[in-house]
XYZ file of C-alpha atoms in Angstrom:
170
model
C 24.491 1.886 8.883
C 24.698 -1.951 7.939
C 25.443 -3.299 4.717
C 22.799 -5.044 2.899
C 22.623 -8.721 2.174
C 24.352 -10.243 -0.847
C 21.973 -10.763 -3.457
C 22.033 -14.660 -3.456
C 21.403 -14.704 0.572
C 18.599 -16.285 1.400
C 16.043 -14.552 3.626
C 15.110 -15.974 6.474
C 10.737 -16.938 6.829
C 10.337 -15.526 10.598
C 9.850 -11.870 11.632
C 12.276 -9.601 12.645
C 10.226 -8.700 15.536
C 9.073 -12.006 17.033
C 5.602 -10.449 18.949
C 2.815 -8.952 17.295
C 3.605 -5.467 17.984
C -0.563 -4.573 18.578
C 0.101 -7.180 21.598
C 3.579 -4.851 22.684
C 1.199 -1.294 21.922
C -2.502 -2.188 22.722
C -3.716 1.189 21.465
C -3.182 0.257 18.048
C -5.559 -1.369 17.835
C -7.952 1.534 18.201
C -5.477 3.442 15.657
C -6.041 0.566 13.055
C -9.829 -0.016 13.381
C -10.025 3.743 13.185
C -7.728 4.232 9.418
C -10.062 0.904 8.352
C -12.787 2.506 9.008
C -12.078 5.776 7.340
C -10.597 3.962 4.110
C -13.581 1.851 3.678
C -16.372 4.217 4.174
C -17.343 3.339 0.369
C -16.610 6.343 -1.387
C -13.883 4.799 -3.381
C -13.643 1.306 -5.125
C -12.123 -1.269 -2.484
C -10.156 -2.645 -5.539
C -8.810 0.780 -6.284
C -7.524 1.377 -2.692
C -5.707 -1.838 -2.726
C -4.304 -1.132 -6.087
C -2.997 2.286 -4.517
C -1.949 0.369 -1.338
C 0.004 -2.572 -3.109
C 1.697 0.397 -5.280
C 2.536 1.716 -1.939
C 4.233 -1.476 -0.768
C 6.124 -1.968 -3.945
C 7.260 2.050 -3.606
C 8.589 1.477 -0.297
C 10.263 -1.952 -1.176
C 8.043 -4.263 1.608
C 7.775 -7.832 0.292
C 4.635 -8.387 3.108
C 2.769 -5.118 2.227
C 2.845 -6.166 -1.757
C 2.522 -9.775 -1.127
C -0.788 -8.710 1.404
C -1.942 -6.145 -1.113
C -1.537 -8.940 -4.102
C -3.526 -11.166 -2.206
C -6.352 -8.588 -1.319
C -6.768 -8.084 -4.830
C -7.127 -11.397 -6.142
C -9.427 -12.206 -3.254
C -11.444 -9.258 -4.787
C -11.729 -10.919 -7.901
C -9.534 -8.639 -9.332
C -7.837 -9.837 -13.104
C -4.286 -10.723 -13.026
C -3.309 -9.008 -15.629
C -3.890 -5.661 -13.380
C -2.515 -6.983 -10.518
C 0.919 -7.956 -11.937
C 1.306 -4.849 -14.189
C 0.727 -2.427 -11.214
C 4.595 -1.851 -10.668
C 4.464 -0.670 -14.658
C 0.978 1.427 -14.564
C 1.605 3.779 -16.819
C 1.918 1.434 -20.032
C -0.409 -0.659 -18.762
C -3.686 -0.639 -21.008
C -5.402 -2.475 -17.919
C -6.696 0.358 -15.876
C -9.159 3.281 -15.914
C -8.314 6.816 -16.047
C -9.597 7.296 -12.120
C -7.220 4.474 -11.495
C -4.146 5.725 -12.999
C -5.056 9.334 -11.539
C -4.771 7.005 -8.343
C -1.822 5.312 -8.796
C 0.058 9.039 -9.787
C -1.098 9.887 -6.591
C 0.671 7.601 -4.511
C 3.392 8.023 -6.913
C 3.822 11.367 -6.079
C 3.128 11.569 -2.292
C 5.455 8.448 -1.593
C 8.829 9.391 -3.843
C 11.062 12.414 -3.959
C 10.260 15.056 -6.177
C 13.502 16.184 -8.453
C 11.488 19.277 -8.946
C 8.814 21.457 -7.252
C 5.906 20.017 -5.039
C 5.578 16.375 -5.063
C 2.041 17.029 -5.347
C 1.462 19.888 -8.021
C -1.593 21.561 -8.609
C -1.986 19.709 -12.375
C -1.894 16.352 -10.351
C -3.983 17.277 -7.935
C -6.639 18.869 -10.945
C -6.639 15.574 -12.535
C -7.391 13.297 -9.579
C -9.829 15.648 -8.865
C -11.730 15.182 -12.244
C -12.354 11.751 -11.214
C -12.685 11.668 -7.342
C -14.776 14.210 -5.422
C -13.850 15.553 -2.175
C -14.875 12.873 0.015
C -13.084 10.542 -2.095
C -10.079 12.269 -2.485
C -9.902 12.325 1.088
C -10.333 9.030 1.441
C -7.693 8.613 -1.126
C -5.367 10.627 0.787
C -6.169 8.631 4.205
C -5.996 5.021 2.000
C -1.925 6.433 1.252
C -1.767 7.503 5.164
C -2.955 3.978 6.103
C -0.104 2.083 4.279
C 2.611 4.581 5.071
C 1.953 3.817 8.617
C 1.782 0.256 8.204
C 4.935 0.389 5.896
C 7.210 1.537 8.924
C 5.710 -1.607 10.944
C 5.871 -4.135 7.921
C 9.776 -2.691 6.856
C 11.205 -2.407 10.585
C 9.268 -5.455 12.198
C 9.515 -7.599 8.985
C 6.187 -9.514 9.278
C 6.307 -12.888 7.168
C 4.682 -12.426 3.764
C 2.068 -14.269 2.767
C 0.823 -15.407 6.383
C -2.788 -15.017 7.364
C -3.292 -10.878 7.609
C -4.208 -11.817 11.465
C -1.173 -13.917 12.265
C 2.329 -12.756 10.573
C 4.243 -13.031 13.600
C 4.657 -16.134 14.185
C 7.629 -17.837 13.698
């Protein structure tokens, strides 16, 4: 295991991995038109799946995947306020109960549980009062999507803030 960077290093603006890795795997293309697809088949709120995915990024620590997210939301029209108080959700006054059921479940699927299922059956009862099952699934799929874009985005190191289609370039 390597020892992390000093906290005053600066980080260097080029990926890690210098090619587009859908140009190194072809196929994932398929795989990423497919979980697009699936996430956006309307069932829940575009904003709200961004909300959970940016949560997502900012769970597993991926300065492209929350600086992507971010911009998806304010491209949305989404208010600031929510935006920058996602990391602190649950004092936040700026989102609706469906959305905070959201956010716990990320929450809960993403980090360690100190006790019991990460997902309990209370957690599960309450997004459920808000999402039905398609939606839930879809849910469920929209935290699936980002966890397999987090391994790409934490091990290739994409450059944040680049245009979604070209963060490899260096």
């Amino acid at each position: 295991m390597g020892t992390s960077p000093s906290i005053t290093t600066e980080i260097p603006l080029r990926p890690r991995l210098a090619q587009d890795p859908g140009q190194l795997v072809p196929e994932l293309a398929d795989v990423s038109a497919a979980l697009f697809k699936a996430v956006g088949n309307g069932s829940v709120p575009r904003s709200t799946i961004s909300l959970v995915q940016l949560r997502a990024g900012q769970i597993a620590g991926s300065s492209y995947l929350t600086v992507l997210h971010t911009g998806f939301l304010r491209q949305a029209g989404v208010p600031e306020e929510q935006i920058t108080s996602v990391a602190s959700w649950p004092d936040s006054p700026y989102f609706s109960s469906a959305e905070r059921a959201a956010l716990a479940l990320v929450e809960a699927v993403l980090q360690p549980s100190t006790g019991g299922e990460r997902v309990p059956d209370e957690l599960y009862a309450q997004v459920a009062e808000h999402y039905d099952d398609t939606a839930l699934t879809t849910l469920t799929f929209a935290i699936g999507q980002v966890n397999f874009f987090t391994a790409i985005a934490l091990v290739a190191k994409p450059v944040p803030g680049r245009a979604f289609t070209d963060p490899w370039a260096a």
